[in-house]
Amino acid sequence: MLVRIAFAVVLLLAPVMARADVTFSGFLQQNTAFNTREANPDGRHHKWMEERAQLKLDASSGAWHLLAKGDLAWDHLGRQDQSELREAYVDYTASNWDMRLGRQVITWGLGDLVFVNDVFPKDHEAMFAGRPMDYLKRGVDAVKLGAYPEFANFELVLTPHFRESRIPDARRFHLYDPMPAVTTRGTTKPDQGDLGLRVYRDVGGWDAALYLYRGFQRTPSMRPDSMTAPTRIDYFYPQLSVYGASISGRAAEGVLSLEAAYYDSRQDRSGSDFAVPNSQTRLLAGYQIQPVEDLSLGFQYYAERMHDYGAYLVALPAGFPVDKRWSHTATARLTQFFLHQTLRLSVYASYNASNGDRFVNPELRYSFTDRIWGAVGANHYGGKPWGQFGQLARDDNLYLQMRYEF
Amino acid sequence: MKYLAIAIAALLPLPSLAITGEEVMKQSQAAFLYPGKDFKARVTMKLIGKDGGERVRELVMLRKNFGAAGGEQKYFMVFFKPADVKDMSFMTYKYPAKDDDRWMFIPAVNMVKRIAAQDNRSSFVGSDFTYEDVSGRDIEDDSHAIEREEKLGGRDCYVVKSTPKKGDADFGHKLTWVDKTNFLPLKEDQFDRKGAAYKLFTADEVAVIKGHPTVIRRTMKNQQSGHRTEAAYANSDYELGIEDSLFSERFLRQPPRKWLE
């Protein structure tokens, strides 16, 4: 309701921006994902089934710019009204600094569905349920300040209220649960915000960036009230700081991307609390080439290393799955265009050599006209029952997306 | 003595052929892709299928020279149509005799991505134009020879035959009709590697803008598939004072409105 009021206010305010250059656009969309292996835990046969209309208002006047994107959506799988304000912000642009205030999507880092320095909220459910790419990220309500002195570019993001990533719904996905008998559960969200700083510039023809983040994990950890006879589980978002760097540039025939980050798990620096993720180092190397016309290939190697592995092993309760100190993942993406780039085939595959986790997502997308496009794709998951993708092994699906843009 | 003078005259090249094919193509490149310090146009490309089906691609293109003709250039493009690429922007640093640097801004995830760019012969946004047709091909990649001189549409032209030095181009050779007066390419006839007619470029309308003759309507037709692309360069203008700072991640994410008209 609040979202709709906010959106209505924005719409009403629009004409007030006298002499402003105003445009309206949007789309109508149908999105359905069919289970191809098993029914959902709630017995339904679809991961997703909804109609959605997006309205986008874009207005600018002098140094000011306003953008508002609101969705009216109806879900057929029990959630019903899913209307939301996707983004709504005001930009002010001066010659060597700028500001963006409001709900906005922020993406950092270089990974393709692998996140090293992208500490901003995602919608993991959207990815697993075959929703279009624009739903993979969630906006944050933030102030973003940009400063552009000669020697480097600065981007400071201040978020007064923490916003978490959306994780898949346990009614639709078969999620790993080490204590299924405990049904009393609660979630505590941080009552603080978070902050991030990105500094970037060109270094000898390479795009170089440094990243700092102080906030919280975006996905929750769980803590039972007792290990021996648990009656209640509390979900919480542990404190986290991230210090990272990335570079990307031309190497031989393609583009090489390198990224690293240190995840400082501030709530448990010794690694002795099993409920809080261990401090980590994350490393990513990516390479993208275009071997022939309309064909693009991308490869990534991604590693995670736990810092206090000894303490982790000691603290881990009996019966919980044991992660390895190192986790090694390889991914590949192929994108091929046909028919004057109106038909696109893309295949993304990910394999974790440390725990066997795997994910394959082929997709075919066709633009019927300049306004109507449709996509058909599949999500296939596999691995150990507690792995990121392994736990979804029964959630394979085939999805359809159809959009009319205006 | 008289015979000697005639013999020397015979050894001298004809005055009208004093220019070499390479020089014609260099001057043509300067006239077609380098005029002014900077340039802006709103480009509408109609992709027209053999059956008449039409798709429209619309963008603003900004270009700035960094050095003399044949030197470094930067390009900045923002897309308006079709709807699914609206607000996407694209930036190229073009270097002579070196691969370009390219970046793309993807609004759906609010991300700037550097993209691989070794194949300049690939299609530009699905049209019949290649990246090279839009922003130029290195003169040194081909050997050029003046085949003949002839009139085309009432204009005196050099007809230059260009043959790629390496075998990796999609065409075997091409003939370019270069206007002798303003050095604009008025027609380009490409042949595939087997010698069959391939793509045909025509400059359909030329206007003089701030003293620079400019091709404001052009067509590239693939004679083998029957598909063609008609490009109109509306609001073409030069010497706009485009800042160096435009060609940056900052403005790729948020293109300044003043350049988008």
XYZ file of C-alpha atoms in Angstrom:
667
model
C 0.000 0.000 0.000
C 2.778 2.368 1.045
C 4.535 1.623 -2.185
C 1.474 2.540 -4.211
C 0.999 5.761 -2.296
C 4.639 6.666 -2.847
C 4.332 5.918 -6.527
C 1.137 7.957 -6.807
C 2.854 10.877 -5.078
C 5.726 10.703 -7.512
C 3.291 10.645 -10.436
C 1.399 13.642 -9.081
C 4.594 15.562 -8.436
C 5.817 15.069 -11.929
C 3.954 17.928 -13.646
C 5.062 20.225 -10.824
C 8.538 20.067 -12.215
C 7.841 23.012 -14.465
C 9.424 22.956 -17.904
C 10.757 19.536 -17.073
C 11.329 17.085 -19.859
C 9.017 14.202 -18.884
C 8.675 10.757 -20.409
C 6.535 7.788 -19.446
C 7.333 4.236 -20.432
C 6.865 0.757 -19.096
C 5.911 -2.787 -19.894
C 3.376 -5.552 -19.426
C 4.835 -8.911 -18.564
C 3.867 -12.514 -18.050
C 6.303 -14.817 -16.289
C 5.737 -18.493 -15.534
C 8.127 -21.199 -14.330
C 7.065 -24.856 -14.388
C 8.638 -27.472 -12.139
C 10.331 -30.123 -14.244
C 11.322 -32.523 -11.489
C 9.150 -32.348 -8.369
C 6.328 -30.325 -6.884
C 7.115 -27.482 -4.498
C 7.180 -28.201 -0.753
C 3.709 -26.570 -0.672
C 2.491 -28.971 -3.347
C 2.216 -26.447 -6.181
C 3.650 -27.201 -9.596
C 5.031 -23.800 -10.485
C 7.955 -21.800 -9.140
C 6.532 -18.587 -10.511
C 3.320 -17.409 -12.140
C 2.534 -13.742 -12.309
C 1.418 -10.835 -14.445
C 3.231 -7.570 -13.990
C 2.944 -4.008 -15.277
C 5.763 -1.559 -14.836
C 5.369 2.185 -15.156
C 8.466 4.290 -15.464
C 8.589 8.037 -15.137
C 11.659 9.918 -16.238
C 11.829 13.681 -15.768
C 14.689 16.094 -16.010
C 15.094 19.790 -15.622
C 18.511 21.451 -15.626
C 20.836 19.690 -13.228
C 17.932 17.667 -11.738
C 16.681 14.302 -12.872
C 13.960 12.146 -11.407
C 13.305 8.503 -12.094
C 10.520 6.378 -10.653
C 9.780 2.777 -11.562
C 6.817 1.100 -9.978
C 5.377 -2.350 -10.545
C 1.817 -3.547 -10.192
C 1.997 -7.324 -9.984
C -0.271 -10.251 -9.240
C 1.055 -13.612 -8.120
C -1.047 -16.761 -8.708
C 0.810 -18.927 -6.217
C -0.603 -17.518 -3.006
C 1.239 -14.248 -2.601
C -1.349 -12.298 -4.593
C -0.536 -8.571 -4.692
C 3.178 -8.112 -5.304
C 3.177 -4.436 -6.235
C 6.376 -2.653 -5.346
C 8.393 0.465 -5.899
C 11.434 -0.797 -7.785
C 13.380 2.441 -7.958
C 12.636 6.087 -7.176
C 15.419 8.610 -6.988
C 16.435 12.160 -7.673
C 19.783 13.010 -9.239
C 21.611 16.275 -8.945
C 24.611 16.711 -11.243
C 27.271 19.400 -10.801
C 30.461 19.698 -12.835
C 32.714 17.577 -10.645
C 30.331 15.949 -8.201
C 26.842 14.472 -8.189
C 24.280 12.964 -5.895
C 21.559 10.334 -6.157
C 18.978 10.201 -3.403
C 16.341 7.514 -3.046
C 15.740 3.883 -3.886
C 18.349 2.768 -6.375
C 20.054 -0.354 -7.695
C 23.808 -0.401 -7.140
C 26.113 -3.013 -8.632
C 29.830 -3.187 -7.919
C 32.522 -5.513 -9.185
C 33.086 -7.496 -12.344
C 31.574 -10.936 -11.760
C 28.938 -12.645 -13.877
C 26.547 -14.117 -11.276
C 29.556 -14.383 -8.953
C 29.794 -11.699 -6.305
C 33.077 -10.563 -4.801
C 32.699 -6.836 -4.221
C 29.017 -6.557 -5.078
C 27.853 -6.228 -1.494
C 24.417 -4.841 -2.436
C 21.169 -6.775 -2.076
C 20.201 -9.363 -4.646
C 17.082 -11.349 -5.301
C 18.272 -14.949 -5.277
C 14.722 -16.192 -5.632
C 14.335 -14.227 -8.880
C 17.397 -15.927 -10.307
C 16.313 -19.429 -9.265
C 12.727 -18.972 -10.462
C 13.553 -17.783 -13.991
C 12.676 -14.098 -13.745
C 14.143 -11.519 -16.153
C 17.583 -10.062 -15.469
C 16.276 -6.720 -14.177
C 14.881 -8.539 -11.122
C 18.174 -10.065 -9.988
C 19.053 -6.981 -7.950
C 17.059 -5.178 -5.255
C 17.218 -1.443 -4.798
C 18.529 0.144 -1.606
C 17.206 3.349 -0.051
C 20.412 5.334 -0.059
C 22.300 8.521 -0.705
C 25.019 8.060 -3.284
C 27.582 10.818 -3.582
C 29.997 10.970 -6.485
C 33.108 13.141 -6.557
C 35.316 13.394 -9.605
C 38.561 15.229 -8.893
C 41.373 14.835 -11.437
C 43.206 11.993 -9.726
C 40.364 9.501 -9.114
C 36.586 8.996 -8.973
C 34.813 8.441 -5.672
C 31.422 6.898 -4.991
C 30.148 6.925 -1.436
C 26.933 5.034 -0.612
C 25.185 5.718 2.688
C 22.173 3.578 3.539
C 20.258 4.557 6.690
C 18.303 1.276 6.791
C 19.821 -2.087 6.017
C 18.106 -4.031 3.232
C 18.654 -7.769 2.937
C 18.893 -9.995 -0.132
C 15.773 -11.980 -0.921
C 16.330 -15.685 -0.409
C 14.128 -18.365 -1.969
C 10.820 -19.081 -0.259
C 10.809 -22.417 1.597
C 7.251 -23.040 0.315
C 8.478 -22.999 -3.270
C 12.049 -24.319 -2.986
C 13.450 -27.373 -1.207
C 15.916 -25.546 1.014
C 18.411 -27.323 3.236
C 17.365 -27.163 6.855
C 19.553 -28.836 9.517
C 16.757 -28.605 12.129
C 13.456 -29.210 10.349
C 11.665 -30.140 13.590
C 12.028 -26.630 15.017
C 9.112 -24.592 13.749
C 9.336 -21.555 16.023
C 11.457 -19.100 14.113
C 12.117 -15.366 14.142
C 14.249 -12.907 12.222
C 16.106 -9.902 13.583
C 17.192 -7.277 11.072
C 19.946 -4.804 11.912
C 18.486 -1.502 13.064
C 21.450 0.342 11.565
C 22.364 1.132 8.019
C 25.558 0.453 6.140
C 28.085 2.326 4.046
C 30.268 1.641 1.058
C 33.002 3.493 -0.786
C 34.277 2.786 -4.266
C 37.317 4.584 -5.673
C 38.121 4.036 -9.334
C 40.354 5.329 -12.091
C 42.321 4.349 -15.158
C 45.756 2.882 -14.469
C 47.788 2.445 -17.647
C 44.779 1.515 -19.782
C 43.241 -0.738 -17.089
C 40.093 0.047 -15.120
C 41.135 -0.169 -11.490
C 38.884 0.089 -8.442
C 39.090 -0.181 -4.662
C 36.039 -1.064 -2.564
C 35.282 -0.654 1.115
C 32.093 -1.786 2.815
C 30.982 -1.682 6.421
C 27.653 -3.277 7.165
C 26.154 -6.727 7.400
C 25.874 -10.024 5.579
C 22.912 -9.785 3.167
C 21.773 -13.362 3.765
C 20.803 -14.474 7.268
C 22.567 -16.854 9.604
C 20.632 -19.089 11.986
C 21.118 -19.607 15.686
C 19.143 -22.231 17.660
C 18.417 -21.502 21.314
C 19.944 -24.844 22.262
C 22.124 -27.289 20.400
C 20.893 -30.312 22.287
C 17.141 -29.613 22.514
C 16.388 -26.642 20.273
C 12.933 -25.088 20.510
C 13.500 -21.870 18.620
C 15.707 -20.590 15.764
C 16.656 -16.966 15.342
C 17.785 -15.616 11.997
C 20.126 -12.640 12.035
C 22.475 -10.740 9.723
C 26.048 -10.849 11.061
C 28.248 -7.765 10.969
C 30.554 -7.673 7.993
C 33.249 -5.456 6.489
C 34.648 -6.005 3.020
C 37.919 -4.642 1.612
C 38.378 -5.318 -2.079
C 39.967 -4.365 -5.372
C 39.468 -5.082 -9.060
C 41.101 -4.431 -12.412
C 39.952 -5.115 -15.935
C 41.517 -4.463 -19.299
C 42.395 -5.799 -22.689
C 44.579 -8.934 -22.701
C 45.425 -10.637 -26.015
C 42.132 -10.840 -27.940
C 39.789 -10.449 -24.983
C 39.024 -8.718 -21.715
C 40.656 -9.924 -18.510
C 39.016 -9.183 -15.153
C 40.625 -9.778 -11.776
C 38.923 -9.161 -8.489
C 39.682 -9.886 -4.837
C 38.131 -9.108 -1.490
C 38.731 -9.783 2.174
C 35.512 -10.488 4.102
C 36.064 -9.464 7.706
C 33.400 -11.254 9.749
C 33.358 -8.653 12.534
C 30.918 -10.521 14.732
C 33.224 -13.526 15.048
C 36.824 -12.662 14.220
C 38.137 -15.798 15.936
C 35.894 -18.051 13.852
C 34.687 -19.895 16.948
C 30.965 -19.125 16.572
C 29.501 -21.725 14.208
C 26.435 -19.571 13.492
C 28.464 -16.716 11.988
C 30.309 -17.159 8.684
C 34.080 -17.382 8.993
C 36.201 -14.501 7.666
C 36.983 -15.131 4.011
C 39.114 -14.226 1.046
C 37.302 -14.204 -2.286
C 39.190 -14.288 -5.591
C 37.873 -14.035 -9.131
C 39.533 -14.207 -12.540
C 37.412 -13.745 -15.650
C 38.128 -13.709 -19.353
C 35.758 -12.744 -22.157
C 36.345 -13.067 -25.886
C 34.402 -12.647 -29.105
C 35.917 -15.347 -31.338
C 33.557 -14.768 -34.277
C 30.803 -12.366 -35.162
C 27.839 -12.346 -32.751
C 29.430 -14.975 -30.486
C 30.770 -14.145 -27.063
C 32.417 -16.520 -24.581
C 33.089 -15.785 -20.933
C 34.988 -17.903 -18.403
C 35.417 -17.351 -14.690
C 37.399 -18.985 -11.925
C 36.184 -18.131 -8.454
C 37.646 -19.164 -5.103
C 36.661 -18.681 -1.481
C 39.024 -19.389 1.395
C 38.012 -19.635 5.046
C 40.416 -17.869 7.377
C 39.928 -19.632 10.689
C 39.378 -23.137 9.466
C 40.675 -24.837 12.615
C 38.298 -22.848 14.822
C 35.459 -23.544 12.367
C 35.977 -27.312 12.588
C 36.086 -27.191 16.399
C 32.942 -25.046 16.673
C 30.820 -26.904 14.120
C 28.088 -28.937 15.858
C 27.951 -32.668 15.196
C 25.709 -33.576 12.280
C 26.224 -30.274 10.406
C 27.780 -30.532 6.919
C 31.497 -29.690 6.819
C 32.705 -27.172 4.241
C 36.226 -27.338 2.864
C 38.748 -24.587 3.610
C 38.933 -23.732 -0.077
C 36.019 -23.621 -2.465
C 36.845 -23.580 -6.196
C 34.225 -22.727 -8.806
C 34.472 -22.499 -12.590
C 31.801 -20.858 -14.731
C 31.295 -20.464 -18.457
C 28.879 -18.399 -20.481
C 28.159 -18.589 -24.181
C 26.090 -15.943 -25.914
C 25.255 -16.249 -29.604
C 23.090 -13.883 -31.609
C 21.152 -14.842 -34.726
C 18.795 -13.102 -37.167
C 20.274 -9.604 -36.933
C 20.592 -9.930 -33.174
C 16.866 -10.481 -32.672
C 17.387 -14.076 -31.487
C 19.786 -14.763 -28.652
C 20.946 -18.075 -27.254
C 22.779 -17.955 -23.970
C 24.018 -20.743 -21.750
C 25.499 -20.204 -18.305
C 27.082 -23.075 -16.400
C 28.723 -23.152 -13.006
C 30.554 -26.035 -11.303
C 32.071 -26.090 -7.847
C 34.953 -28.593 -7.747
C 35.061 -28.595 -3.944
C 31.510 -29.726 -3.225
C 30.066 -30.717 -6.601
C 27.571 -27.854 -6.673
C 26.357 -27.164 -10.194
C 23.963 -24.902 -12.040
C 23.104 -24.736 -15.729
C 20.871 -22.087 -17.303
C 20.226 -22.191 -21.049
C 17.947 -19.495 -22.471
C 16.561 -18.572 -25.868
C 15.211 -15.052 -26.293
C 13.511 -13.661 -29.367
C 12.326 -10.150 -30.184
C 9.093 -10.692 -32.102
C 8.919 -6.965 -32.819
C 10.744 -3.917 -31.492
C 8.248 -3.924 -28.612
C 7.564 -7.591 -27.858
C 10.090 -10.133 -26.731
C 9.797 -13.571 -25.237
C 12.232 -15.925 -23.600
C 12.214 -19.605 -22.767
C 14.837 -21.059 -20.483
C 15.606 -23.724 -17.929
C 17.298 -23.877 -14.533
C 19.048 -27.086 -13.624
C 20.613 -27.560 -10.186
C 22.710 -30.304 -8.686
C 25.172 -31.174 -5.930
C 25.170 -32.085 -2.257
C 21.889 -31.506 -0.369
C 23.400 -28.569 1.586
C 25.210 -26.853 -1.304
C 24.024 -23.491 -2.670
C 22.717 -25.189 -5.828
C 22.726 -28.772 -4.548
C 19.859 -28.087 -2.126
C 17.761 -26.997 -5.123
C 18.282 -30.292 -6.975
C 14.517 -30.993 -6.822
C 13.671 -27.467 -7.965
C 14.646 -27.716 -11.644
C 12.323 -25.584 -13.722
C 11.448 -24.414 -17.201
C 10.485 -20.780 -17.501
C 8.734 -18.461 -19.912
C 8.991 -14.690 -20.001
C 6.959 -12.475 -22.301
C 7.124 -8.696 -22.313
C 5.392 -5.926 -24.209
C 7.220 -2.599 -23.867
C 5.660 0.786 -24.370
C 66.624 16.713 -77.746
C 62.973 16.965 -78.689
C 62.639 13.174 -78.495
C 64.298 13.131 -75.088
C 61.727 15.644 -73.748
C 58.901 13.443 -74.995
C 60.529 10.390 -73.436
C 60.770 12.152 -70.051
C 57.150 13.309 -70.301
C 56.094 9.736 -70.960
C 57.839 8.612 -67.785
C 56.022 11.174 -65.671
C 52.678 10.071 -64.317
C 49.581 11.744 -65.665
C 48.695 14.786 -63.526
C 45.268 13.412 -62.660
C 46.777 10.197 -61.401
C 49.406 11.951 -59.308
C 47.567 10.858 -56.183
C 47.879 7.237 -55.045
C 45.046 4.973 -54.013
C 46.236 5.058 -50.428
C 46.232 8.849 -50.373
C 42.690 8.931 -51.779
C 41.494 6.583 -49.043
C 43.334 8.570 -46.364
C 41.694 11.793 -47.516
C 38.369 10.005 -47.776
C 38.689 8.740 -44.201
C 39.512 12.281 -43.058
C 36.463 13.688 -44.886
C 34.048 10.936 -43.855
C 35.009 10.112 -40.263
C 37.225 12.907 -38.936
C 35.766 16.309 -39.915
C 35.546 18.876 -37.136
C 37.010 18.583 -33.693
C 33.859 16.813 -32.578
C 30.553 15.604 -34.037
C 27.059 14.673 -32.928
C 24.118 13.049 -34.696
C 20.862 11.319 -33.855
C 21.104 8.126 -35.854
C 18.038 6.166 -36.900
C 18.763 2.819 -38.470
C 16.021 0.934 -40.250
C 16.837 -2.750 -40.585
C 14.776 -3.963 -43.505
C 14.364 -7.651 -44.266
C 14.007 -9.215 -47.688
C 10.261 -9.487 -46.998
C 10.036 -5.801 -46.053
C 9.840 -6.400 -42.289
C 11.306 -3.435 -40.462
C 13.119 -2.932 -37.148
C 14.273 0.426 -35.874
C 17.417 1.210 -33.902
C 17.791 4.757 -32.666
C 20.738 6.305 -30.866
C 22.702 9.468 -30.305
C 26.278 9.278 -31.446
C 28.958 11.634 -30.189
C 32.498 11.611 -31.495
C 35.596 13.528 -30.540
C 38.993 13.542 -32.238
C 42.174 13.314 -30.211
C 44.818 14.217 -32.796
C 44.881 14.535 -36.573
C 42.811 12.581 -39.105
C 43.678 8.904 -38.848
C 44.502 9.350 -35.147
C 42.747 8.457 -31.914
C 39.015 9.073 -31.509
C 36.465 8.493 -28.788
C 32.841 7.568 -29.458
C 29.902 7.764 -27.079
C 26.475 6.357 -27.924
C 23.186 6.259 -26.079
C 20.306 4.085 -27.295
C 16.645 5.103 -27.427
C 15.137 2.291 -29.472
C 14.155 -0.508 -29.347
C 12.582 -0.366 -25.886
C 14.613 -3.245 -24.466
C 17.910 -1.398 -25.027
C 16.643 2.052 -24.068
C 19.137 3.961 -21.903
C 21.876 1.519 -22.730
C 25.064 3.380 -23.501
C 28.227 2.430 -25.240
C 31.717 3.936 -25.363
C 34.667 3.234 -27.652
C 38.228 4.468 -27.513
C 39.434 3.978 -31.053
C 43.163 3.718 -31.668
C 44.898 3.560 -35.045
C 46.502 0.137 -35.658
C 45.467 -1.219 -32.245
C 42.325 -2.927 -30.919
C 39.685 -0.552 -29.569
C 38.653 -0.326 -25.937
C 34.892 -0.670 -25.471
C 32.562 -0.304 -22.542
C 28.853 -0.848 -22.180
C 26.398 0.321 -19.533
C 23.587 -2.142 -18.825
C 20.723 -0.276 -17.103
C 18.878 -3.474 -16.072
C 21.580 -4.227 -13.482
C 23.134 -0.744 -13.359
C 26.546 -2.044 -14.356
C 29.364 -0.788 -16.575
C 31.161 -3.581 -18.330
C 34.260 -3.579 -20.480
C 33.625 -5.733 -23.549
C 35.909 -7.636 -25.878
C 36.251 -5.993 -29.258
C 38.617 -7.660 -31.599
C 36.258 -8.184 -34.491
C 35.565 -4.839 -36.123
C 33.862 -6.598 -39.011
C 30.985 -7.734 -36.824
C 27.549 -6.241 -37.152
C 26.751 -2.989 -35.402
C 23.553 -3.526 -33.342
C 22.394 -6.232 -35.726
C 22.422 -3.930 -38.752
C 24.177 -4.446 -42.088
C 26.785 -1.881 -41.030
C 29.837 -3.188 -39.227
C 31.627 -1.374 -36.423
C 34.207 -0.385 -39.049
C 31.525 1.084 -41.291
C 30.451 3.307 -38.423
C 33.804 4.347 -37.007
C 36.351 3.496 -39.715
C 38.763 0.848 -40.855
C 42.540 1.209 -40.562
C 43.924 2.341 -43.934
C 46.962 0.093 -43.405
C 44.760 -3.027 -43.239
C 44.248 -2.927 -47.017
C 46.332 -2.183 -50.097
C 44.688 0.469 -52.256
C 44.955 1.138 -55.990
C 43.105 3.581 -58.210
C 41.290 1.440 -60.725
C 39.827 4.206 -62.827
C 38.139 7.576 -62.696
C 34.499 7.994 -63.603
C 31.406 10.034 -62.970
C 28.844 8.848 -60.429
C 25.600 10.791 -60.246
C 27.270 13.698 -61.994
C 30.240 13.805 -59.579
C 33.799 13.047 -60.678
C 35.090 10.128 -58.678
C 38.167 8.047 -58.107
C 37.349 4.380 -58.096
C 39.705 2.758 -55.606
C 40.172 -0.971 -55.245
C 41.048 -2.022 -51.704
C 42.246 -5.519 -50.918
C 42.754 -6.711 -47.323
C 46.384 -7.540 -46.611
C 45.357 -10.368 -44.289
C 42.789 -13.030 -45.137
C 40.622 -12.559 -42.039
C 38.199 -9.949 -43.410
C 34.700 -10.984 -44.442
C 35.207 -9.359 -47.854
C 37.731 -10.249 -50.573
C 38.026 -6.769 -52.039
C 35.969 -3.622 -52.426
C 35.637 -0.756 -54.856
C 35.045 2.717 -53.450
C 33.778 5.674 -55.476
C 35.438 8.675 -53.801
C 34.185 12.145 -54.755
C 37.165 14.035 -56.226
C 35.977 17.363 -54.823
C 35.104 16.579 -51.211
C 36.575 13.056 -50.888
C 33.386 11.548 -49.451
C 32.787 7.905 -50.340
C 29.643 7.955 -52.489
C 29.451 4.238 -53.120
C 31.265 1.148 -51.971
C 30.900 -2.182 -53.689
C 32.136 -5.074 -51.585
C 32.874 -8.520 -53.002
C 33.177 -11.680 -50.971
C 36.291 -13.785 -51.009
C 35.003 -15.783 -53.973
C 34.530 -12.562 -55.933
C 30.713 -12.512 -55.808
C 28.819 -9.262 -55.142
C 28.427 -8.860 -51.372
C 27.573 -5.606 -49.588
C 26.726 -2.349 -51.289
C 27.099 1.003 -49.552
C 25.532 4.146 -50.970
C 25.672 7.720 -49.684
C 22.087 8.766 -50.370
C 22.185 12.377 -49.213
C 25.022 14.795 -48.547
C 24.591 18.091 -46.703
C 27.160 20.748 -45.891
C 27.131 21.367 -42.147
C 29.408 24.066 -40.719
C 31.465 23.792 -43.891
C 31.833 19.998 -43.680
C 30.180 17.946 -46.414
C 28.386 15.215 -44.434
C 26.647 12.027 -45.508
C 23.351 12.361 -43.661
C 21.565 9.410 -45.262
C 23.252 6.162 -46.174
C 22.314 2.580 -46.990
C 24.156 -0.687 -46.643
C 22.604 -3.561 -48.524
C 23.635 -7.176 -48.286
C 23.124 -8.312 -51.882
C 23.397 -11.963 -50.909
C 20.700 -11.999 -48.216
C 18.575 -9.106 -49.524
C 18.656 -7.498 -46.065
C 19.457 -3.801 -45.931
C 19.925 -1.028 -43.394
C 19.063 2.604 -44.017
C 20.706 5.071 -41.645
C 19.667 8.677 -41.247
C 21.941 11.066 -39.330
C 19.561 13.738 -38.060
C 20.667 16.896 -36.200
C 24.229 16.331 -37.411
C 26.498 19.014 -36.018
C 30.168 19.840 -35.481
C 32.386 21.906 -33.155
C 30.102 21.484 -30.149
C 32.799 21.660 -27.509
C 32.264 18.122 -26.203
C 34.310 17.800 -23.015
C 37.011 15.126 -22.675
C 35.347 14.091 -19.419
C 32.225 12.890 -21.252
C 34.071 9.731 -22.255
C 34.040 8.249 -18.773
C 32.240 5.702 -16.629
C 30.538 8.544 -14.788
C 28.688 9.788 -17.861
C 28.227 6.350 -19.357
C 26.023 5.662 -16.322
C 24.311 9.041 -16.543
C 24.601 10.590 -19.997
C 24.288 14.401 -19.851
C 20.880 15.474 -21.192
C 22.355 18.317 -23.225
C 24.038 15.836 -25.564
C 20.973 13.672 -26.072
C 18.805 15.929 -28.234
